[in-house]
């Protein structure tokens, strides 16, 4: 979780929003909850557990946690082995390719070494589903009337390790039975029970922001070609 938090802090999301998308997209809440669920986002929890871009602080966080630096100032594992993570997007998705390159560049400022891996769409999707990746950019969990769809996507269990693997949820393979139980309870809570719904959503966004099984970046557009 400390490494994921540092990686999140290293990414200059504002630069992606302005330079890649020309402000056609919005920076995501650290909770990842969509703007249509703004009433669900707990601002005090985001302030307490969220992240913001600060490369120097990200690097300091890793050093404090026991990560080492090599002669060039890049972060190494605690045992001194090299860290060089692969990040991929579907080939030809030019906006994501630009974002990927910006993420690599800004992570470097924090001493985190990333490199791109070019994959055509079917290969990228197969690797995502089977877990054959370090990092991918994805936007699987779409607009709906209820944040349950998002939590179900993030926390769904069990993790499937056979066949085609994870085909609709939890591509990051994060196993947290508590979060999954809360998600299931939210699914069964009547819409009229707003107090319980708020409590469950607060607990789930806290878990996400503390553990960061995925890192919210930006709210992608809903595209159409005319």
Short mmCIF file of C-alpha atoms in Angstrom, two decimals:
data_model
loop_
_atom_site.label_atom_id
_atom_site.label_comp_id
_atom_site.label_asym_id
_atom_site.label_seq_id
_atom_site.Cartn_x
_atom_site.Cartn_y
_atom_site.Cartn_z
CA UNK A 1 0.00 0.00 0.00
CA UNK A 2 2.84 2.44 0.72
CA UNK A 3 4.32 1.88 -2.72
CA UNK A 4 0.93 2.26 -4.39
CA UNK A 5 0.33 5.49 -2.45
CA UNK A 6 3.71 6.83 -3.60
CA UNK A 7 2.96 5.84 -7.19
CA UNK A 8 -0.38 7.66 -6.97
CA UNK A 9 1.35 10.77 -5.58
CA UNK A 10 3.90 10.66 -8.39
CA UNK A 11 1.34 10.94 -11.20
CA UNK A 12 0.66 14.46 -12.46
CA UNK A 13 -3.03 13.98 -13.23
CA UNK A 14 -3.60 17.69 -13.86
CA UNK A 15 -1.05 17.56 -16.69
CA UNK A 16 -2.92 14.65 -18.26
CA UNK A 17 -6.22 16.54 -18.01
CA UNK A 18 -4.83 19.75 -19.53
CA UNK A 19 -2.12 18.63 -21.96
CA UNK A 20 -3.52 15.29 -23.14
CA UNK A 21 -7.26 16.06 -23.07
CA UNK A 22 -7.42 19.85 -23.28
CA UNK A 23 -9.70 19.87 -20.22
CA UNK A 24 -12.31 17.66 -21.90
CA UNK A 25 -12.09 15.29 -18.91
CA UNK A 26 -12.07 15.84 -15.15
CA UNK A 27 -9.52 14.80 -12.57
CA UNK A 28 -10.96 11.95 -10.51
CA UNK A 29 -11.68 12.03 -6.82
CA UNK A 30 -9.14 9.96 -4.88
CA UNK A 31 -12.13 7.74 -4.05
CA UNK A 32 -12.74 7.10 -7.75
CA UNK A 33 -16.45 7.70 -7.29
CA UNK A 34 -18.04 9.28 -10.36
CA UNK A 35 -19.35 12.87 -10.34
CA UNK A 36 -22.91 11.56 -10.57
CA UNK A 37 -22.30 10.10 -7.07
CA UNK A 38 -20.92 13.33 -5.61
CA UNK A 39 -23.23 13.09 -2.63
CA UNK A 40 -21.56 9.77 -1.80
CA UNK A 41 -18.02 11.19 -1.81
CA UNK A 42 -17.00 12.02 1.75
CA UNK A 43 -14.81 15.12 1.49
CA UNK A 44 -13.33 14.69 4.96
CA UNK A 45 -12.28 11.12 4.18
CA UNK A 46 -10.76 12.21 0.88
CA UNK A 47 -8.81 14.90 2.74
CA UNK A 48 -7.62 12.37 5.33
CA UNK A 49 -6.79 9.40 3.10
CA UNK A 50 -6.57 10.78 -0.44
CA UNK A 51 -3.48 11.70 -2.43
CA UNK A 52 -2.23 14.62 -4.47
CA UNK A 53 0.67 15.10 -6.85
CA UNK A 54 3.94 15.60 -5.02
CA UNK A 55 6.94 13.76 -6.48
CA UNK A 56 9.36 14.72 -3.71
CA UNK A 57 6.93 13.62 -0.98
CA UNK A 58 6.28 10.35 -2.85
CA UNK A 59 9.98 9.55 -2.92
CA UNK A 60 10.39 10.52 0.73
CA UNK A 61 7.48 8.25 1.64
CA UNK A 62 9.22 5.29 -0.01
CA UNK A 63 12.59 6.00 1.60
CA UNK A 64 10.90 6.29 5.02
CA UNK A 65 9.23 2.91 4.38
CA UNK A 66 12.64 1.28 3.83
CA UNK A 67 12.97 1.39 0.05
CA UNK A 68 16.49 2.08 -1.16
CA UNK A 69 17.80 4.35 -3.92
CA UNK A 70 20.39 3.39 -6.52
CA UNK A 71 23.32 5.50 -7.71
CA UNK A 72 21.04 7.40 -10.09
CA UNK A 73 18.50 8.21 -7.38
CA UNK A 74 15.88 5.74 -8.58
CA UNK A 75 13.92 3.69 -6.07
CA UNK A 76 14.92 0.06 -5.50
CA UNK A 77 13.23 -2.69 -3.53
CA UNK A 78 14.05 -2.98 0.15
CA UNK A 79 16.44 -5.84 -0.70
CA UNK A 80 18.25 -3.66 -3.25
CA UNK A 81 16.76 -5.32 -6.34
CA UNK A 82 15.66 -3.19 -9.27
CA UNK A 83 12.11 -1.92 -9.66
CA UNK A 84 11.02 -1.42 -13.28
CA UNK A 85 7.30 -1.86 -13.76
CA UNK A 86 5.55 -2.38 -17.08
CA UNK A 87 2.56 -0.20 -17.97
CA UNK A 88 0.33 -0.91 -20.97
CA UNK A 89 -2.69 0.42 -22.81
CA UNK A 90 -4.44 -0.87 -25.94
CA UNK A 91 -2.27 -0.03 -28.95
CA UNK A 92 -3.68 2.83 -31.03
CA UNK A 93 -5.67 4.43 -28.21
CA UNK A 94 -3.72 7.62 -28.68
CA UNK A 95 -5.11 9.52 -25.67
CA UNK A 96 -4.23 6.65 -23.34
CA UNK A 97 -0.84 6.26 -25.00
CA UNK A 98 -0.12 9.93 -24.29
CA UNK A 99 -1.32 9.54 -20.70
CA UNK A 100 0.83 6.44 -20.28
CA UNK A 101 3.91 8.37 -21.37
CA UNK A 102 3.06 11.23 -19.02
CA UNK A 103 2.67 8.77 -16.14
CA UNK A 104 6.08 7.25 -16.93
CA UNK A 105 7.68 10.70 -17.02
CA UNK A 106 6.11 11.97 -13.80
CA UNK A 107 6.83 8.71 -11.93
CA UNK A 108 10.49 9.12 -12.85
CA UNK A 109 10.52 12.44 -10.98
CA UNK A 110 9.64 10.43 -7.84
CA UNK A 111 12.33 7.86 -8.58
CA UNK A 112 9.84 5.22 -9.72
CA UNK A 113 10.97 3.46 -12.86
CA UNK A 114 8.20 2.48 -15.31
CA UNK A 115 8.38 1.40 -18.95
CA UNK A 116 5.72 1.00 -21.63
CA UNK A 117 4.74 -2.33 -23.14
CA UNK A 118 2.95 -2.09 -26.50
CA UNK A 119 0.07 -4.56 -26.83
CA UNK A 120 -2.72 -4.79 -29.39
CA UNK A 121 -6.21 -4.61 -27.91
CA UNK A 122 -6.93 -8.38 -27.77
CA UNK A 123 -3.55 -9.09 -26.14
CA UNK A 124 -3.96 -6.22 -23.70
CA UNK A 125 -7.43 -7.45 -22.72
CA UNK A 126 -6.34 -11.08 -22.38
CA UNK A 127 -3.38 -10.05 -20.22
CA UNK A 128 -5.59 -7.82 -18.08
CA UNK A 129 -8.10 -10.63 -17.55
CA UNK A 130 -5.43 -13.23 -16.75
CA UNK A 131 -3.31 -10.99 -14.52
CA UNK A 132 -0.33 -10.89 -16.89
CA UNK A 133 0.55 -7.26 -16.18
CA UNK A 134 2.17 -4.88 -13.70
CA UNK A 135 0.09 -1.78 -14.50
CA UNK A 136 -2.67 -1.07 -16.99
CA UNK A 137 -4.85 1.96 -17.65
CA UNK A 138 -8.50 0.95 -17.76
CA UNK A 139 -11.99 2.39 -17.33
CA UNK A 140 -14.08 -0.71 -16.77
CA UNK A 141 -16.63 0.56 -14.26
CA UNK A 142 -19.13 2.75 -16.02
CA UNK A 143 -21.85 5.25 -15.26
CA UNK A 144 -24.83 3.89 -13.33
CA UNK A 145 -27.41 5.03 -10.80
CA UNK A 146 -25.62 3.45 -7.85
CA UNK A 147 -22.00 3.31 -6.61
CA UNK A 148 -22.51 -0.39 -5.86
CA UNK A 149 -21.52 -1.06 -9.48
CA UNK A 150 -18.14 0.57 -8.83
CA UNK A 151 -17.47 -1.20 -5.54
CA UNK A 152 -18.53 -4.50 -7.09
CA UNK A 153 -16.02 -3.88 -9.86
CA UNK A 154 -13.19 -3.06 -7.47
CA UNK A 155 -13.77 -5.58 -4.68
CA UNK A 156 -15.56 -8.54 -6.31
CA UNK A 157 -14.59 -11.98 -5.03
CA UNK A 158 -13.56 -14.69 -5.63
CA UNK A 159 -10.56 -13.99 -7.83
CA UNK A 160 -10.76 -16.38 -10.78
CA UNK A 161 -7.42 -17.96 -11.64
CA UNK A 162 -8.55 -20.47 -14.29
CA UNK A 163 -9.86 -20.21 -17.83
CA UNK A 164 -10.21 -16.65 -19.10
CA UNK A 165 -9.71 -15.26 -15.58
CA UNK A 166 -11.34 -12.04 -14.43
CA UNK A 167 -13.72 -11.01 -17.20
CA UNK A 168 -15.81 -8.24 -15.62
CA UNK A 169 -14.42 -7.11 -12.26
CA UNK A 170 -11.44 -6.92 -9.89
CA UNK A 171 -8.83 -7.05 -12.63
CA UNK A 172 -6.27 -5.97 -10.02
CA UNK A 173 -6.94 -9.21 -8.09
CA UNK A 174 -7.31 -7.50 -4.75
CA UNK A 175 -8.55 -9.86 -2.04
CA UNK A 176 -10.24 -8.11 0.87
CA UNK A 177 -13.10 -10.18 2.33
CA UNK A 178 -14.19 -7.27 4.54
CA UNK A 179 -14.59 -4.93 1.56
CA UNK A 180 -16.45 -7.60 -0.39
CA UNK A 181 -18.81 -8.24 2.55
CA UNK A 182 -19.53 -4.51 2.77
CA UNK A 183 -20.20 -4.42 -0.98
CA UNK A 184 -22.63 -7.32 -0.71
CA UNK A 185 -24.36 -5.65 2.22
CA UNK A 186 -24.74 -2.45 0.20
CA UNK A 187 -26.37 -4.48 -2.59
CA UNK A 188 -28.99 -5.75 -0.14
CA UNK A 189 -29.68 -2.45 1.64
CA UNK A 190 -33.01 -0.80 0.67
CA UNK A 191 -32.59 2.62 -1.01
CA UNK A 192 -34.70 4.13 1.77
CA UNK A 193 -32.07 3.21 4.38
CA UNK A 194 -29.85 6.18 3.59
CA UNK A 195 -27.98 6.07 6.91
CA UNK A 196 -26.71 2.53 6.32
CA UNK A 197 -25.91 3.29 2.69
CA UNK A 198 -23.83 6.30 3.70
CA UNK A 199 -21.97 4.28 6.33
CA UNK A 200 -21.18 1.48 3.88
CA UNK A 201 -20.00 3.89 1.19
CA UNK A 202 -17.79 5.68 3.74
CA UNK A 203 -16.18 2.40 4.79
CA UNK A 204 -15.62 1.30 1.20
CA UNK A 205 -14.03 4.55 0.04
CA UNK A 206 -11.79 4.53 3.11
CA UNK A 207 -10.56 1.03 2.26
CA UNK A 208 -9.94 2.02 -1.34
CA UNK A 209 -7.99 5.17 -0.50
CA UNK A 210 -5.91 3.49 2.23
CA UNK A 211 -5.00 0.38 0.20
CA UNK A 212 -5.29 1.73 -3.38
CA UNK A 213 -5.87 -1.59 -5.16
CA UNK A 214 -6.38 0.73 -8.12
CA UNK A 215 -5.41 4.38 -8.53
CA UNK A 216 -8.19 6.74 -9.69
CA UNK A 217 -6.82 9.11 -12.35
CA UNK A 218 -9.40 10.92 -14.46
CA UNK A 219 -13.04 10.55 -15.44
CA UNK A 220 -12.96 9.43 -19.04
CA UNK A 221 -15.33 10.99 -21.56
CA UNK A 222 -18.35 9.22 -22.96
CA UNK A 223 -17.26 9.23 -26.57
CA UNK A 224 -19.16 9.15 -29.84
CA UNK A 225 -18.04 9.33 -33.46
CA UNK A 226 -20.35 11.12 -35.86
#
